[in-house]
Amino acid sequence: MAEALTLALAALFSFAGMGWLALSLEVHWRQLFGRQANLGPGTVRRLRLAGWASLLLSAVFCCNADRPSMAVLVWVMFLAGAATGIALLLAWRAHWLRLLVLRGRC
């Protein structure tokens, strides 16, 4: 049971991390908030830091769930799945990614 929860957290953090990294790109930011939305350098820095930290945390959760050789494989599969999921969200339901951004803080 604990292993399943750990892997679920790893999947969640990999998905959030890929979302934050995607939103740190101006084209995706404007896709979400309109053509006139400005993405400042501070916001880019925070989004990228959150994205990379989330991906690292995802790797840590994978390592806690299983032995290292299997953990790396599972983590790479989570990364691929998260990247695909974020790409599909950006194509069809980009507004759902607003959940990842606290507008007042960015």
PDB file of C-alpha atoms in Angstrom:
ATOM      1  CA  MET A   1       0.000   0.000   0.000  1.00  0.00           C
ATOM      2  CA  ALA A   2       2.784   2.423   0.875  1.00  0.00           C
ATOM      3  CA  GLU A   3       4.546   1.617  -2.401  1.00  0.00           C
ATOM      4  CA  ALA A   4       1.405   2.438  -4.404  1.00  0.00           C
ATOM      5  CA  LEU A   5       0.993   5.765  -2.610  1.00  0.00           C
ATOM      6  CA  THR A   6       4.660   6.603  -3.185  1.00  0.00           C
ATOM      7  CA  LEU A   7       4.361   5.829  -6.893  1.00  0.00           C
ATOM      8  CA  ALA A   8       1.152   7.854  -7.135  1.00  0.00           C
ATOM      9  CA  LEU A   9       2.971  10.831  -5.610  1.00  0.00           C
ATOM     10  CA  ALA A  10       5.840  10.309  -8.052  1.00  0.00           C
ATOM     11  CA  ALA A  11       3.397  10.380 -10.970  1.00  0.00           C
ATOM     12  CA  LEU A  12       1.679  13.480  -9.600  1.00  0.00           C
ATOM     13  CA  PHE A  13       4.953  15.356  -9.138  1.00  0.00           C
ATOM     14  CA  SER A  14       6.223  14.385 -12.592  1.00  0.00           C
ATOM     15  CA  PHE A  15       2.979  15.639 -14.156  1.00  0.00           C
ATOM     16  CA  ALA A  16       3.091  18.906 -12.210  1.00  0.00           C
ATOM     17  CA  GLY A  17       6.777  19.358 -13.006  1.00  0.00           C
ATOM     18  CA  MET A  18       6.229  18.938 -16.725  1.00  0.00           C
ATOM     19  CA  GLY A  19       3.309  21.353 -16.530  1.00  0.00           C
ATOM     20  CA  TRP A  20       5.408  24.015 -14.788  1.00  0.00           C
ATOM     21  CA  LEU A  21       8.242  23.574 -17.275  1.00  0.00           C
ATOM     22  CA  ALA A  22       5.787  23.924 -20.165  1.00  0.00           C
ATOM     23  CA  LEU A  23       4.255  27.059 -18.636  1.00  0.00           C
ATOM     24  CA  SER A  24       7.701  28.605 -18.278  1.00  0.00           C
ATOM     25  CA  LEU A  25       7.720  28.931 -22.082  1.00  0.00           C
ATOM     26  CA  GLU A  26       6.158  32.124 -23.350  1.00  0.00           C
ATOM     27  CA  VAL A  27       4.147  30.464 -26.112  1.00  0.00           C
ATOM     28  CA  HIS A  28       2.340  28.196 -23.622  1.00  0.00           C
ATOM     29  CA  TRP A  29       1.910  31.002 -21.092  1.00  0.00           C
ATOM     30  CA  ARG A  30       0.189  33.144 -23.727  1.00  0.00           C
ATOM     31  CA  GLN A  31      -1.870  30.175 -24.852  1.00  0.00           C
ATOM     32  CA  LEU A  32      -3.219  29.985 -21.323  1.00  0.00           C
ATOM     33  CA  PHE A  33      -3.572  33.654 -20.365  1.00  0.00           C
ATOM     34  CA  GLY A  34      -4.014  35.437 -23.697  1.00  0.00           C
ATOM     35  CA  ARG A  35      -1.815  37.061 -26.312  1.00  0.00           C
ATOM     36  CA  GLN A  36      -1.141  40.159 -24.233  1.00  0.00           C
ATOM     37  CA  ALA A  37      -0.038  38.237 -21.116  1.00  0.00           C
ATOM     38  CA  ASN A  38       3.547  38.974 -20.176  1.00  0.00           C
ATOM     39  CA  LEU A  39       5.794  36.346 -18.713  1.00  0.00           C
ATOM     40  CA  GLY A  40       8.398  38.127 -16.634  1.00  0.00           C
ATOM     41  CA  PRO A  41      11.867  36.763 -15.921  1.00  0.00           C
ATOM     42  CA  GLY A  42      11.013  36.223 -12.248  1.00  0.00           C
ATOM     43  CA  THR A  43       7.985  34.151 -13.155  1.00  0.00           C
ATOM     44  CA  VAL A  44      10.022  32.096 -15.618  1.00  0.00           C
ATOM     45  CA  ARG A  45      12.636  31.458 -12.945  1.00  0.00           C
ATOM     46  CA  ARG A  46      10.026  30.386 -10.377  1.00  0.00           C
ATOM     47  CA  LEU A  47       8.200  28.130 -12.818  1.00  0.00           C
ATOM     48  CA  ARG A  48      11.414  26.441 -13.933  1.00  0.00           C
ATOM     49  CA  LEU A  49      12.617  26.013 -10.369  1.00  0.00           C
ATOM     50  CA  ALA A  50       9.277  24.507  -9.368  1.00  0.00           C
ATOM     51  CA  GLY A  51       9.327  22.235 -12.428  1.00  0.00           C
ATOM     52  CA  TRP A  52      12.826  20.882 -11.899  1.00  0.00           C
ATOM     53  CA  ALA A  53      12.312  20.511  -8.148  1.00  0.00           C
ATOM     54  CA  SER A  54       9.106  18.603  -8.803  1.00  0.00           C
ATOM     55  CA  LEU A  55      10.821  16.262 -11.262  1.00  0.00           C
ATOM     56  CA  LEU A  56      13.631  15.669  -8.775  1.00  0.00           C
ATOM     57  CA  LEU A  57      11.098  14.947  -6.048  1.00  0.00           C
ATOM     58  CA  SER A  58       9.398  12.526  -8.405  1.00  0.00           C
ATOM     59  CA  ALA A  59      12.707  10.683  -8.846  1.00  0.00           C
ATOM     60  CA  VAL A  60      13.172  10.535  -5.063  1.00  0.00           C
ATOM     61  CA  PHE A  61       9.709   9.036  -4.618  1.00  0.00           C
ATOM     62  CA  CYS A  62      10.474   6.449  -7.303  1.00  0.00           C
ATOM     63  CA  CYS A  63      13.714   5.514  -5.541  1.00  0.00           C
ATOM     64  CA  ASN A  64      11.846   5.141  -2.256  1.00  0.00           C
ATOM     65  CA  ALA A  65       9.299   2.825  -3.860  1.00  0.00           C
ATOM     66  CA  ASP A  66      11.652   0.316  -5.453  1.00  0.00           C
ATOM     67  CA  ARG A  67      15.261  -0.683  -6.055  1.00  0.00           C
ATOM     68  CA  PRO A  68      17.333   1.839  -8.062  1.00  0.00           C
ATOM     69  CA  SER A  69      17.402  -0.038 -11.383  1.00  0.00           C
ATOM     70  CA  MET A  70      13.634  -0.372 -11.450  1.00  0.00           C
ATOM     71  CA  ALA A  71      13.106   3.123 -10.026  1.00  0.00           C
ATOM     72  CA  VAL A  72      14.961   4.759 -12.909  1.00  0.00           C
ATOM     73  CA  LEU A  73      12.871   2.844 -15.438  1.00  0.00           C
ATOM     74  CA  VAL A  74       9.613   3.781 -13.714  1.00  0.00           C
ATOM     75  CA  TRP A  75      10.708   7.419 -13.400  1.00  0.00           C
ATOM     76  CA  VAL A  76      11.519   7.654 -17.128  1.00  0.00           C
ATOM     77  CA  MET A  77       8.133   6.127 -17.917  1.00  0.00           C
ATOM     78  CA  PHE A  78       6.454   8.693 -15.645  1.00  0.00           C
ATOM     79  CA  LEU A  79       8.349  11.481 -17.419  1.00  0.00           C
ATOM     80  CA  ALA A  80       7.244  10.228 -20.827  1.00  0.00           C
ATOM     81  CA  GLY A  81       3.643   9.858 -19.697  1.00  0.00           C
ATOM     82  CA  ALA A  82       3.619  13.273 -18.063  1.00  0.00           C
ATOM     83  CA  ALA A  83       5.111  14.953 -21.126  1.00  0.00           C
ATOM     84  CA  THR A  84       2.505  13.306 -23.341  1.00  0.00           C
ATOM     85  CA  GLY A  85      -0.297  14.246 -20.978  1.00  0.00           C
ATOM     86  CA  ILE A  86       0.802  17.882 -20.773  1.00  0.00           C
ATOM     87  CA  ALA A  87       1.118  18.043 -24.569  1.00  0.00           C
ATOM     88  CA  LEU A  88      -2.419  16.702 -24.950  1.00  0.00           C
ATOM     89  CA  LEU A  89      -3.729  19.139 -22.351  1.00  0.00           C
ATOM     90  CA  LEU A  90      -2.067  22.038 -24.135  1.00  0.00           C
ATOM     91  CA  ALA A  91      -3.659  20.916 -27.401  1.00  0.00           C
ATOM     92  CA  TRP A  92      -7.208  20.349 -26.173  1.00  0.00           C
ATOM     93  CA  ARG A  93      -7.810  21.646 -22.654  1.00  0.00           C
ATOM     94  CA  ALA A  94      -5.102  24.197 -21.950  1.00  0.00           C
ATOM     95  CA  HIS A  95      -7.255  26.057 -19.438  1.00  0.00           C
ATOM     96  CA  TRP A  96      -7.018  23.060 -17.083  1.00  0.00           C
ATOM     97  CA  LEU A  97      -3.340  23.929 -16.547  1.00  0.00           C
ATOM     98  CA  ARG A  98      -4.389  27.124 -14.756  1.00  0.00           C
ATOM     99  CA  LEU A  99      -4.650  24.955 -11.654  1.00  0.00           C
ATOM    100  CA  LEU A 100      -0.837  24.846 -11.594  1.00  0.00           C
ATOM    101  CA  VAL A 101      -0.465  28.617 -11.468  1.00  0.00           C
ATOM    102  CA  LEU A 102      -1.446  30.841  -8.576  1.00  0.00           C
ATOM    103  CA  ARG A 103      -1.993  33.968 -10.624  1.00  0.00           C
ATOM    104  CA  GLY A 104      -1.513  36.364  -7.719  1.00  0.00           C
ATOM    105  CA  ARG A 105       1.877  34.898  -6.934  1.00  0.00           C
ATOM    106  CA  CYS A 106       3.358  34.805 -10.428  1.00  0.00           C
TER     107      CYS A 106
END
